[in-house]
CSV table of C-alpha atoms and ligand atoms in Angstrom, one decimal:
chain,number,residue,atom,x,y,z
A,1,MET,CA,96.2,64.2,149.6
A,2,GLU,CA,92.9,62.9,148.6
A,3,ARG,CA,93.7,60.0,151.3
A,4,ASP,CA,94.6,62.3,153.9
A,5,LEU,CA,91.5,64.2,153.8
A,6,GLU,CA,89.3,61.5,153.3
A,7,GLN,CA,91.1,60.0,156.7
A,8,LEU,CA,90.5,64.2,158.5
A,9,ASN,CA,87.1,63.8,157.4
A,10,SER,CA,86.4,60.3,159.2
A,11,ALA,CA,88.3,61.7,161.9
A,12,LEU,CA,85.9,64.5,161.9
A,13,ASN,CA,82.9,62.4,161.9
A,14,SER,CA,84.3,60.2,164.3
A,15,VAL,CA,84.8,63.2,166.5
A,16,LYS,CA,80.6,64.7,165.8
A,17,ILE,CA,79.5,61.0,166.9
A,18,LEU,CA,81.1,60.9,170.5
A,19,ARG,CA,79.9,64.8,170.9
A,20,SER,CA,76.2,64.1,170.5
A,21,ASN,CA,76.8,60.9,172.5
A,22,VAL,CA,78.3,62.6,175.3
A,23,ARG,CA,75.1,64.9,175.3
A,24,ARG,CA,72.7,62.4,175.5
A,25,VAL,CA,74.7,60.7,178.4
A,26,PHE,CA,74.6,64.3,180.2
A,27,GLU,CA,70.7,64.6,179.5
A,28,SER,CA,69.8,61.0,180.7
A,29,VAL,CA,71.9,62.0,183.9
A,30,SER,CA,70.3,65.5,184.2
A,31,ASN,CA,66.7,63.8,183.4
A,32,GLY,CA,67.3,61.5,186.3
A,33,LEU,CA,64.2,58.7,187.0
A,34,ARG,CA,61.7,59.6,184.8
A,35,ALA,CA,58.3,58.2,184.2
A,36,ASP,CA,59.0,55.4,181.4
A,37,HIS,CA,61.1,53.9,183.4
A,38,GLY,CA,58.1,52.4,185.1
A,39,ASP,CA,57.3,51.7,188.8
A,40,ASP,CA,59.1,48.1,189.4
A,41,GLY,CA,63.1,48.6,189.7
A,42,LYS,CA,63.0,51.9,188.2
A,43,GLU,CA,66.8,52.2,189.9
A,44,SER,CA,68.3,49.2,187.8
A,45,LYS,CA,66.5,50.0,184.7
A,46,TYR,CA,68.1,53.6,184.7
A,47,ILE,CA,71.6,52.4,185.7
A,48,LEU,CA,71.5,49.7,182.8
A,49,GLU,CA,70.1,52.6,180.3
A,50,LEU,CA,73.1,54.8,181.7
A,51,GLN,CA,75.5,51.9,181.1
A,52,GLU,CA,74.8,51.4,177.7
A,53,LEU,CA,75.0,55.3,177.1
A,54,LEU,CA,78.6,55.0,178.2
A,55,THR,CA,79.3,51.9,176.5
A,56,THR,CA,78.5,53.2,173.4
A,57,VAL,CA,80.5,56.8,174.6
A,58,ASN,CA,83.6,54.2,175.5
A,59,ASN,CA,82.8,52.6,171.7
A,60,ASN,CA,83.2,56.0,170.1
A,61,LEU,CA,86.1,57.2,172.1
A,62,ARG,CA,88.1,54.3,170.7
A,63,ASP,CA,87.2,55.3,167.0
A,64,VAL,CA,88.4,58.9,168.0
A,65,GLU,CA,91.9,57.0,168.9
A,66,ASN,CA,91.7,54.9,166.3
A,67,SER,CA,90.8,57.5,163.5
A,68,MET,CA,93.1,59.9,165.2
A,69,SER,CA,96.3,57.7,164.7
A,70,ASN,CA,96.1,57.4,161.1
A,71,LEU,CA,95.8,61.0,160.5
A,72,THR,CA,99.5,62.5,159.2
A,73,PRO,CA,100.6,65.6,162.0
A,74,PRO,CA,101.3,68.3,160.1
A,75,PRO,CA,105.4,69.0,159.9
A,76,GLY,CA,105.5,72.1,162.0
A,77,PRO,CA,103.6,75.2,162.9
A,78,PHE,CA,102.0,76.4,160.4
A,79,SER,CA,103.8,80.1,159.4
A,80,LEU,CA,101.3,82.9,158.7
A,81,GLY,CA,103.5,85.8,158.9
A,82,ASN,CA,102.0,88.4,159.8
A,83,THR,CA,98.6,87.6,159.5
A,84,THR,CA,99.2,86.1,162.8
A,85,TYR,CA,98.5,89.3,164.2
A,86,LEU,CA,95.0,90.0,162.7
A,87,SER,CA,93.8,87.8,165.6
A,88,GLN,CA,95.2,89.9,168.5
A,89,GLU,CA,92.7,92.7,166.7
A,90,THR,CA,90.5,94.0,168.9
A,91,THR,CA,88.4,96.6,167.0
A,92,GLN,CA,85.0,94.7,166.2
A,93,GLU,CA,85.4,96.4,162.6
A,94,ARG,CA,88.8,95.1,161.6
A,95,GLN,CA,88.0,91.3,163.0
A,96,ALA,CA,86.4,90.3,159.4
A,97,LEU,CA,89.6,91.3,158.0
A,98,TYR,CA,91.3,87.7,157.7
A,99,GLY,CA,88.5,86.3,155.7
A,100,GLN,CA,89.2,88.9,153.3
A,101,LEU,CA,92.4,88.3,153.3
A,102,VAL,CA,92.4,84.9,152.9
A,103,ASN,CA,89.9,85.8,149.5
A,104,THR,CA,92.4,88.3,148.7
A,105,TYR,CA,95.1,85.6,148.5
A,106,LYS,CA,92.7,82.8,146.4
A,107,TRP,CA,92.3,85.8,144.0
A,108,THR,CA,95.7,86.4,143.3
A,109,ASP,CA,96.8,82.8,143.3
A,110,LYS,CA,94.0,82.2,140.7
A,111,ILE,CA,95.3,85.6,138.3
A,112,ARG,CA,99.3,83.8,139.2
A,113,GLU,CA,97.4,80.7,137.7
A,114,TYR,CA,95.6,82.0,135.3
A,115,SER,CA,98.0,84.0,133.7
A,116,ALA,CA,100.6,81.7,133.6
A,117,LEU,CA,98.2,79.7,131.6
A,118,ALA,CA,97.4,82.6,129.1
A,119,GLY,CA,101.5,83.7,129.0
A,120,ASN,CA,101.5,79.8,128.0
A,121,ILE,CA,99.4,80.1,125.1
A,122,LEU,CA,100.3,83.8,124.0
A,123,ALA,CA,104.0,82.3,123.7
A,124,ALA,CA,102.9,79.3,121.4
A,125,ASN,CA,100.9,82.1,119.1
A,126,SER,CA,103.5,84.4,118.9
A,127,PHE,CA,104.6,86.1,115.7
A,128,ASN,CA,107.5,88.8,114.9
A,129,LYS,CA,106.7,92.2,115.5
A,130,THR,CA,109.6,93.8,116.1
A,131,TYR,CA,113.0,94.2,114.2
A,132,LYS,CA,115.5,91.8,114.7
A,133,THR,CA,118.5,94.0,113.9
A,134,PHE,CA,117.6,95.0,117.6
A,135,SER,CA,118.5,91.8,119.1
A,136,THR,CA,120.8,92.0,121.9
A,137,THR,CA,121.4,89.7,125.0
A,138,LYS,CA,119.6,92.2,127.2
A,139,ARG,CA,116.6,91.2,125.7
A,140,ARG,CA,116.6,87.9,127.4
A,141,LYS,CA,116.3,88.4,130.7
A,142,THR,CA,112.9,87.8,132.1
A,143,GLN,CA,111.4,91.0,133.6
A,144,THR,CA,109.1,90.6,136.9
A,145,SER,CA,107.2,93.5,136.2
A,146,ASN,CA,107.5,96.3,133.2
A,147,HIS,CA,104.7,98.8,134.6
A,148,ASN,CA,107.1,99.1,137.8
A,149,VAL,CA,110.4,100.3,137.2
A,150,PRO,CA,112.7,102.7,138.6
A,151,PRO,CA,113.4,106.1,136.7
A,152,GLU,CA,117.1,105.6,136.4
A,153,VAL,CA,115.9,102.5,133.7
A,154,ILE,CA,113.7,104.3,132.0
A,155,GLU,CA,116.5,106.9,131.6
A,156,ASN,CA,119.2,104.1,130.8
A,157,LEU,CA,117.3,103.3,128.2
A,158,ILE,CA,116.7,106.8,126.5
A,159,THR,CA,120.3,107.0,126.6
A,160,SER,CA,121.3,104.2,125.4
A,161,ILE,CA,118.5,104.8,122.2
A,162,ASP,CA,120.0,108.3,121.7
A,163,ARG,CA,123.2,107.2,121.4
A,164,LEU,CA,121.9,105.4,118.5
A,165,PHE,CA,120.4,108.2,116.6
A,166,PRO,CA,123.2,111.1,116.5
A,167,ASP,CA,120.7,113.4,113.9
A,168,VAL,CA,117.6,113.0,116.8
A,169,THR,CA,118.2,114.2,120.3
A,170,ILE,CA,116.0,113.5,123.3
A,171,THR,CA,116.0,115.4,126.2
A,172,THR,CA,113.9,114.1,128.9
A,173,ASN,CA,111.9,117.5,131.1
A,174,SER,CA,110.9,115.7,134.4
A,175,PRO,CA,113.5,113.8,136.5
A,176,PHE,CA,110.7,111.9,138.3
A,177,VAL,CA,108.0,111.2,135.2
A,178,PRO,CA,110.4,110.9,132.2
A,179,ASN,CA,108.6,111.8,129.0
A,180,PRO,CA,111.4,112.3,126.6
A,181,VAL,CA,111.1,114.8,124.0
A,182,ILE,CA,112.4,113.8,121.0
A,183,GLN,CA,113.7,116.3,118.6
A,184,GLY,CA,114.6,115.1,115.0
A,185,ARG,CA,114.7,117.4,112.0
A,186,VAL,CA,111.7,118.6,111.1
A,187,LEU,CA,109.4,117.6,114.0
A,188,LYS,CA,109.6,116.3,117.3
A,189,ALA,CA,107.8,114.1,119.9
A,190,ILE,CA,106.8,113.9,123.8
A,191,ILE,CA,106.8,110.4,124.7
A,192,ALA,CA,104.7,108.8,127.7
A,193,PHE,CA,106.1,106.1,129.6
A,194,LYS,CA,104.4,103.7,131.5
A,195,GLY,CA,107.4,101.7,133.3
A,196,LEU,CA,109.3,100.6,130.0
A,197,MET,CA,106.6,100.7,127.7
A,198,ILE,CA,105.4,104.0,125.5
A,199,GLU,CA,101.9,104.8,126.4
A,200,TRP,CA,101.0,107.6,124.3
A,201,VAL,CA,103.0,109.7,122.0
A,202,VAL,CA,102.4,113.6,120.4
A,203,VAL,CA,104.1,114.6,117.6
A,204,LYS,CA,104.2,118.4,117.5
A,205,ALA,CA,106.0,121.4,115.3
A,206,HIS,CA,109.3,122.8,117.0
A,207,ALA,CA,107.7,125.8,117.5
A,208,GLU,CA,104.9,124.3,119.6
A,209,SER,CA,104.8,123.4,122.8
A,210,ASN,CA,106.1,120.2,125.2
A,211,ASP,CA,102.4,119.8,126.4
A,212,LEU,CA,101.2,115.9,126.3
A,213,TRP,CA,98.0,116.8,125.9
A,214,THR,CA,96.9,119.4,123.3
A,215,GLU,CA,97.1,118.0,119.6
A,216,SER,CA,99.9,120.2,117.4
A,217,ARG,CA,97.6,122.9,115.0
A,218,TYR,CA,98.9,121.4,112.0
A,219,LYS,CA,97.5,118.6,110.0
A,220,VAL,CA,100.6,116.8,109.2
A,221,PHE,CA,101.9,116.2,112.5
A,222,ARG,CA,98.2,115.4,113.5
A,223,LYS,CA,98.4,112.6,111.4
A,224,VAL,CA,101.6,111.6,112.1
A,225,THR,CA,100.2,111.7,115.4
A,226,GLU,CA,97.9,109.3,114.6
A,227,ASN,CA,100.2,106.6,112.8
A,228,CYS,CA,102.5,107.0,115.8
A,229,HIS,CA,99.3,105.6,118.2
A,230,ALA,CA,99.1,102.9,115.5
A,231,ALA,CA,102.8,102.1,115.3
A,232,MET,CA,103.0,102.1,119.0
A,233,CYS,CA,100.3,99.6,119.6
A,234,HIS,CA,101.5,97.4,116.2
A,235,PHE,CA,105.0,97.5,118.2
A,236,TYR,CA,103.7,96.9,122.0
A,237,SER,CA,105.3,93.7,123.1
A,238,PRO,CA,105.1,93.0,127.1
A,239,MET,CA,107.8,90.6,126.9
A,240,MET,CA,110.7,92.7,125.6
A,241,PRO,CA,109.4,96.3,126.4
A,242,GLU,CA,113.0,98.0,125.6
A,243,LEU,CA,113.2,96.1,121.9
A,244,ALA,CA,109.5,97.4,121.5
A,245,VAL,CA,110.6,101.1,122.2
A,246,ARG,CA,113.6,100.4,120.4
A,247,SER,CA,111.8,99.3,117.2
A,248,PHE,CA,109.1,102.1,117.9
A,249,LEU,CA,112.1,105.0,117.7
A,250,HIS,CA,113.9,103.0,114.8
A,251,TRP,CA,110.3,103.4,112.4
A,252,PHE,CA,109.9,106.7,114.1
A,253,HIS,CA,112.9,107.5,113.2
A,254,SER,CA,112.3,107.7,109.4
A,255,TYR,CA,110.6,110.4,109.9
A,256,ASN,CA,113.2,112.8,109.2
A,257,THR,CA,112.8,112.5,105.5
A,258,LEU,CA,109.1,113.5,106.3
A,259,PHE,CA,109.2,116.5,103.8
A,260,SER,CA,111.6,115.3,101.8
A,261,ALA,CA,111.1,111.5,100.7
A,262,PRO,CA,108.4,111.1,97.8
A,263,CYS,CA,105.1,108.0,98.5
A,264,LYS,CA,106.9,105.1,97.2
A,265,ARG,CA,103.5,104.5,95.4
A,266,CYS,CA,103.0,107.5,93.3
A,267,ALA,CA,106.2,108.8,93.5
A,268,ASN,CA,104.5,112.5,93.9
A,269,HIS,CA,105.5,114.5,97.6
A,270,LEU,CA,101.7,115.8,97.5
A,271,HIS,CA,98.7,114.4,97.8
A,272,ASN,CA,95.5,116.2,98.9
A,273,ASN,CA,98.2,118.8,100.5
A,274,LEU,CA,99.6,116.1,102.4
A,275,PRO,CA,103.3,114.7,102.4
A,276,PRO,CA,103.2,110.9,103.0
A,277,THR,CA,102.6,110.5,106.5
A,278,TRP,CA,103.1,106.8,106.7
A,279,ARG,CA,106.1,104.6,107.0
A,280,ASP,CA,105.4,101.2,106.4
A,281,LEU,CA,106.3,99.2,109.9
A,282,ARG,CA,108.4,97.1,108.1
A,283,ASN,CA,110.4,98.4,105.8
A,284,LEU,CA,109.9,102.2,106.3
A,285,GLU,CA,109.4,103.2,103.1
A,286,PRO,CA,107.1,106.5,103.1
A,287,TYR,CA,103.4,106.2,101.4
A,288,HIS,CA,100.5,108.7,101.8
A,289,GLU,CA,97.7,107.8,103.8
A,290,GLU,CA,95.8,107.0,100.7
A,291,CYS,CA,98.2,105.3,98.8
A,292,LYS,CA,99.3,102.5,101.5
B,301,LIG,ZN1,101.2,108.5,97.1
């Protein structure tokens, strides 16, 4: 590659020299006899000058031919795909598109390179956040994009999770944007998915609306919502999004005992008039906000 470039450079250079010397020949021809040829035998002097110039051009041409023969021709025509049609563009403002296209291509190429590097670094420093109990062969499947998945994939995931927890009902209200509503014994959660990843969670009382944008009017559910956001970030795993969702829901399932389980630390049900609103991320044990 390096050698090819060097040869290409020297070939281009010899073409440049040839062009400049050919230009000198034409200059001399167009000027004809000049004053500096003097009076004696000016014709022969002029012809001599022209001969010299032509010899130089001849030598330059040989150089070009030599350097050309050193070059390796490309294996076939370059496939530019649809971009070839851009050369046929006639409107002024679109003619600059090709340059932009090339720049964009370089950008994406760089992004790919950098993200591959980042991916390697992150993979080397991974730490285990998700529960091993859900390990299936499915999670080994690498996904190219977790943001843009067909709704059926999300629906399938939700149905499979629904089967895992018989005491919880999961309903999806919209066919296009599946924001499933998860109803446990004591509360319900509305979850917004972005692709296969959980983007937002709101926990409310059963009587409240399924609106994603308003928070619950009960302090206890607002506190649980807050803790859900923390857990959502904790379980977030772009490499294994399905496992992340399952782990999150496994954790969330422990809120079924929100009003019945005492705090693991102080053994009380209430502290500051609130039940234990925190669930440990590893062993799912209940704690008060102040006791965790
Ligand atoms: Zn406590």
